[in-house]
Amino acid sequence: MIKKTVSNVHEALEGVKDKMTFMLGGFGLCGIPENAIAELVSLEVKDITCISNNAGVDDFGLGLLLQKHQVKKMISSYVGENDEFERQMLSGELDVELTPQGTLAEKCRAAQSGFPAFYTPAGYGTEVAEGKETREFNGKMYVLEEAYKADFSFVKAWKGDEAGNLIFKGTARNFNPVMCGAAKITVAEVEELVPAGALNPNEIHVPGIFVQRIFQGKDYEKRIEQRTVRTKN
């Protein structure tokens, strides 16, 4: 059995360079690879392209990379709660490619499955379809979307084993599973790393074949973007 465990985040991100394309799991701040993002900030890589559902908030998540102007292009489905993301987009400092959320997920899944492209009705007749091939199937128009091409995919899981098998918890599952195996190298950080064979096979969401490196993460903040609590009577 191939042991994919690396000792820390520094070793996990070996080979990361300027001008690379990265996939980053999570939805908002839920299930984001906090350790990998912090290391990217520390490495000061620049002119990178990030593929992620959105860009977190100003002072956390991908917002940390945006603050230091390390991101050249952002591919996401919406701006979200990040004011700096919005400012850089409107000023022209940041190249932004907004993609329908389902299409973004499917472009990741296509890369994971080895499909070069697929047809979707989402975006037909809008700016999303400009410059892309369209085709009619059964009386309905579709847009040809190409799979993403990325150098690294950074994901966060709840539990993982030394063979790279992963289990996600609740809504932290989001974009993480479809990004596993969708890049040349997939790096998984987990809250709990266990020996191979310790996980129940029926509970595994992503098999280890899709993961090249895995490490035990630490110091997770797990921030909540909008905390809503019930007022006491």
GROMACS .gro file of C-alpha atoms in nm:
model
  233
    1MET     CA    1   0.000   0.000   0.000
    2ILE     CA    2   0.125   0.347  -0.091
    3LYS     CA    3   0.164   0.565   0.215
    4LYS     CA    4   0.061   0.918   0.121
    5THR     CA    5   0.110   1.085   0.457
    6VAL     CA    6   0.341   1.385   0.474
    7SER     CA    7   0.464   1.529   0.802
    8ASN     CA    8   0.330   1.884   0.769
    9VAL     CA    9   0.180   2.150   0.542
   10HIS     CA   10   0.526   2.265   0.426
   11GLU     CA   11   0.601   1.922   0.284
   12ALA     CA   12   0.248   1.891   0.146
   13LEU     CA   13   0.289   2.204  -0.068
   14GLU     CA   14   0.627   2.110  -0.209
   15GLY     CA   15   0.642   2.206  -0.577
   16VAL     CA   16   0.406   2.503  -0.552
   17LYS     CA   17   0.527   2.788  -0.775
   18ASP     CA   18   0.424   3.127  -0.912
   19LYS     CA   19   0.168   3.138  -1.196
   20MET     CA   20   0.015   2.800  -1.108
   21THR     CA   21  -0.357   2.718  -1.101
   22PHE     CA   22  -0.505   2.593  -0.774
   23MET     CA   23  -0.842   2.443  -0.684
   24LEU     CA   24  -0.954   2.514  -0.328
   25GLY     CA   25  -1.244   2.334  -0.165
   26GLY     CA   26  -1.506   2.485   0.061
   27PHE     CA   27  -1.818   2.698   0.041
   28GLY     CA   28  -1.774   3.041   0.194
   29LEU     CA   29  -1.572   2.958   0.504
   30CYS     CA   30  -1.717   2.609   0.548
   31GLY     CA   31  -1.474   2.327   0.477
   32ILE     CA   32  -1.191   2.545   0.347
   33PRO     CA   33  -0.830   2.417   0.359
   34GLU     CA   34  -0.717   2.669   0.621
   35ASN     CA   35  -0.365   2.528   0.664
   36ALA     CA   36  -0.293   2.515   0.290
   37ILE     CA   37  -0.417   2.872   0.239
   38ALA     CA   38  -0.200   2.999   0.526
   39GLU     CA   39   0.102   2.825   0.374
   40LEU     CA   40   0.033   2.977   0.031
   41VAL     CA   41   0.032   3.319   0.197
   42SER     CA   42   0.359   3.238   0.375
   43LEU     CA   43   0.524   3.114   0.053
   44GLU     CA   44   0.432   3.445  -0.113
   45VAL     CA   45   0.352   3.277  -0.444
   46LYS     CA   46   0.216   3.528  -0.692
   47ASP     CA   47   0.025   3.555  -1.021
   48ILE     CA   48  -0.177   3.248  -0.926
   49THR     CA   49  -0.518   3.143  -1.054
   50CYS     CA   50  -0.765   3.019  -0.793
   51ILE     CA   51  -1.067   2.802  -0.869
   52SER     CA   52  -1.308   2.814  -0.576
   53ASN     CA   53  -1.679   2.867  -0.522
   54ASN     CA   54  -1.607   3.208  -0.375
   55ALA     CA   55  -1.323   3.388  -0.197
   56GLY     CA   56  -1.409   3.380   0.171
   57VAL     CA   57  -1.404   3.712   0.356
   58ASP     CA   58  -1.156   4.000   0.371
   59ASP     CA   59  -0.943   3.870   0.657
   60PHE     CA   60  -0.986   3.494   0.627
   61GLY     CA   61  -0.974   3.215   0.373
   62LEU     CA   62  -0.882   3.319   0.019
   63GLY     CA   63  -0.928   3.678   0.129
   64LEU     CA   64  -0.579   3.655   0.281
   65LEU     CA   65  -0.429   3.585  -0.062
   66LEU     CA   66  -0.631   3.866  -0.220
   67GLN     CA   67  -0.512   4.112   0.045
   68LYS     CA   68  -0.151   4.047  -0.055
   69HIS     CA   69  -0.235   4.063  -0.428
   70GLN     CA   70  -0.108   3.709  -0.483
   71VAL     CA   71  -0.406   3.615  -0.699
   72LYS     CA   72  -0.400   3.714  -1.065
   73LYS     CA   73  -0.725   3.543  -1.165
   74MET     CA   74  -1.024   3.424  -0.963
   75ILE     CA   75  -1.263   3.165  -1.107
   76SER     CA   76  -1.573   3.141  -0.887
   77SER     CA   77  -1.952   3.147  -0.886
   78TYR     CA   78  -2.004   3.467  -0.687
   79VAL     CA   79  -1.825   3.743  -0.500
   80GLY     CA   80  -1.981   3.671  -0.161
   81GLU     CA   81  -1.895   3.870   0.152
   82ASN     CA   82  -1.548   3.972   0.041
   83ASP     CA   83  -1.525   4.350  -0.005
   84GLU     CA   84  -1.164   4.333  -0.123
   85PHE     CA   85  -1.262   4.080  -0.391
   86GLU     CA   86  -1.532   4.318  -0.511
   87ARG     CA   87  -1.297   4.618  -0.507
   88GLN     CA   88  -1.023   4.442  -0.705
   89MET     CA   89  -1.275   4.310  -0.957
   90LEU     CA   90  -1.439   4.649  -1.017
   91SER     CA   91  -1.104   4.830  -1.038
   92GLY     CA   92  -0.969   4.583  -1.292
   93GLU     CA   93  -0.682   4.471  -1.067
   94LEU     CA   94  -0.815   4.117  -1.060
   95ASP     CA   95  -0.918   3.903  -1.356
   96VAL     CA   96  -1.250   3.742  -1.258
   97GLU     CA   97  -1.436   3.463  -1.434
   98LEU     CA   98  -1.783   3.417  -1.284
   99THR     CA   99  -1.932   3.075  -1.357
  100PRO     CA  100  -2.275   2.929  -1.272
  101GLN     CA  101  -2.231   2.732  -0.950
  102GLY     CA  102  -2.346   2.399  -1.092
  103THR     CA  103  -2.125   2.444  -1.397
  104LEU     CA  104  -1.825   2.518  -1.175
  105ALA     CA  105  -1.886   2.196  -0.982
  106GLU     CA  106  -1.929   1.996  -1.303
  107LYS     CA  107  -1.612   2.140  -1.458
  108CYS     CA  108  -1.427   2.009  -1.151
  109ARG     CA  109  -1.602   1.673  -1.174
  110ALA     CA  110  -1.524   1.645  -1.545
  111ALA     CA  111  -1.154   1.699  -1.472
  112GLN     CA  112  -1.176   1.440  -1.194
  113SER     CA  113  -1.335   1.185  -1.429
  114GLY     CA  114  -1.106   1.253  -1.724
  115PHE     CA  115  -1.373   1.410  -1.947
  116PRO     CA  116  -1.235   1.701  -2.155
  117ALA     CA  117  -1.570   1.878  -2.183
  118PHE     CA  118  -1.948   1.848  -2.146
  119TYR     CA  119  -2.268   2.022  -2.259
  120THR     CA  120  -2.492   2.214  -2.019
  121PRO     CA  121  -2.798   2.437  -2.073
  122ALA     CA  122  -2.681   2.672  -1.796
  123GLY     CA  123  -2.576   3.009  -1.931
  124TYR     CA  124  -2.706   2.972  -2.285
  125GLY     CA  125  -2.811   3.308  -2.426
  126THR     CA  126  -2.606   3.501  -2.168
  127GLU     CA  127  -2.250   3.637  -2.141
  128VAL     CA  128  -2.149   3.298  -2.001
  129ALA     CA  129  -2.191   3.143  -2.346
  130GLU     CA  130  -2.003   3.411  -2.542
  131GLY     CA  131  -1.725   3.260  -2.753
  132LYS     CA  132  -1.825   2.903  -2.667
  133GLU     CA  133  -1.962   2.627  -2.888
  134THR     CA  134  -2.339   2.572  -2.861
  135ARG     CA  135  -2.547   2.280  -2.982
  136GLU     CA  136  -2.908   2.173  -2.986
  137PHE     CA  137  -3.020   1.846  -2.827
  138ASN     CA  138  -3.385   1.743  -2.843
  139GLY     CA  139  -3.498   2.097  -2.912
  140LYS     CA  140  -3.295   2.256  -2.630
  141MET     CA  141  -2.975   2.458  -2.663
  142TYR     CA  142  -2.662   2.368  -2.470
  143VAL     CA  143  -2.322   2.528  -2.410
  144LEU     CA  144  -1.997   2.331  -2.435
  145GLU     CA  145  -1.792   2.376  -2.118
  146GLU     CA  146  -1.434   2.250  -2.087
  147ALA     CA  147  -1.301   2.075  -1.778
  148TYR     CA  148  -1.068   2.274  -1.555
  149LYS     CA  149  -0.693   2.221  -1.571
  150ALA     CA  150  -0.518   2.275  -1.238
  151ASP     CA  151  -0.175   2.207  -1.093
  152PHE     CA  152  -0.283   2.151  -0.732
  153SER     CA  153  -0.612   2.081  -0.559
  154PHE     CA  154  -0.632   2.168  -0.189
  155VAL     CA  155  -0.916   2.009   0.007
  156LYS     CA  156  -1.019   1.979   0.372
  157ALA     CA  157  -1.175   1.666   0.523
  158TRP     CA  158  -1.293   1.566   0.868
  159LYS     CA  159  -1.115   1.229   0.880
  160GLY     CA  160  -0.862   1.060   0.658
  161ASP     CA  161  -0.627   0.764   0.667
  162GLU     CA  162  -0.269   0.707   0.555
  163ALA     CA  163  -0.393   0.569   0.222
  164GLY     CA  164  -0.571   0.898   0.142
  165ASN     CA  165  -0.929   0.782   0.198
  166LEU     CA  166  -1.146   1.075   0.311
  167ILE     CA  167  -1.463   1.138   0.511
  168PHE     CA  168  -1.627   1.481   0.509
  169LYS     CA  169  -1.856   1.613   0.780
  170GLY     CA  170  -2.193   1.769   0.705
  171THR     CA  171  -2.199   2.065   0.469
  172ALA     CA  172  -1.817   2.081   0.468
  173ARG     CA  173  -1.853   1.818   0.198
  174ASN     CA  174  -1.958   2.087  -0.057
  175PHE     CA  175  -1.694   2.134  -0.333
  176ASN     CA  176  -1.423   1.925  -0.167
  177PRO     CA  177  -1.511   1.580  -0.311
  178VAL     CA  178  -1.532   1.693  -0.675
  179MET     CA  179  -1.194   1.865  -0.650
  180CYS     CA  180  -1.018   1.548  -0.535
  181GLY     CA  181  -0.829   1.404  -0.830
  182ALA     CA  182  -0.925   1.701  -1.048
  183ALA     CA  183  -0.570   1.844  -1.052
  184LYS     CA  184  -0.225   1.704  -1.114
  185ILE     CA  185  -0.171   1.677  -0.738
  186THR     CA  186  -0.442   1.664  -0.471
  187VAL     CA  187  -0.343   1.765  -0.118
  188ALA     CA  188  -0.585   1.679   0.162
  189GLU     CA  189  -0.565   1.823   0.511
  190VAL     CA  190  -0.770   1.648   0.777
  191GLU     CA  191  -0.876   1.711   1.133
  192GLU     CA  192  -0.806   1.351   1.229
  193LEU     CA  193  -0.553   1.126   1.055
  194VAL     CA  194  -0.583   0.753   1.129
  195PRO     CA  195  -0.398   0.438   1.017
  196ALA     CA  196  -0.508   0.268   0.696
  197GLY     CA  197  -0.796   0.031   0.767
  198ALA     CA  198  -0.930   0.230   1.062
  199LEU     CA  199  -1.212   0.392   0.863
  200ASN     CA  200  -1.539   0.216   0.792
  201PRO     CA  201  -1.533   0.153   0.414
  202ASN     CA  202  -1.907   0.227   0.396
  203GLU     CA  203  -1.850   0.579   0.532
  204ILE     CA  204  -1.569   0.685   0.297
  205HIS     CA  205  -1.672   0.963   0.058
  206VAL     CA  206  -1.354   0.982  -0.152
  207PRO     CA  207  -1.122   0.683  -0.204
  208GLY     CA  208  -0.749   0.735  -0.169
  209ILE     CA  209  -0.683   0.685  -0.541
  210PHE     CA  210  -0.784   1.051  -0.586
  211VAL     CA  211  -0.538   1.185  -0.325
  212GLN     CA  212  -0.159   1.215  -0.358
  213ARG     CA  213  -0.071   1.382  -0.025
  214ILE     CA  214  -0.246   1.392   0.311
  215PHE     CA  215  -0.150   1.551   0.642
  216GLN     CA  216  -0.285   1.621   0.990
  217GLY     CA  217  -0.409   1.981   1.001
  218LYS     CA  218  -0.405   2.199   1.311
  219ASP     CA  219  -0.538   2.519   1.468
  220TYR     CA  220  -0.866   2.527   1.276
  221GLU     CA  221  -1.073   2.838   1.343
  222LYS     CA  222  -1.383   2.726   1.151
  223ARG     CA  223  -1.523   3.077   1.138
  224ILE     CA  224  -1.890   3.142   1.066
  225GLU     CA  225  -1.964   3.418   0.813
  226GLN     CA  226  -2.306   3.515   0.947
  227ARG     CA  227  -2.382   3.389   1.295
  228THR     CA  228  -2.755   3.383   1.370
  229VAL     CA  229  -2.875   3.303   1.720
  230ARG     CA  230  -3.214   3.306   1.884
  231THR     CA  231  -3.286   3.600   2.113
  232LYS     CA  232  -3.358   3.499   2.471
  233ASN     CA  233  -3.710   3.575   2.591
   0.00000   0.00000   0.00000
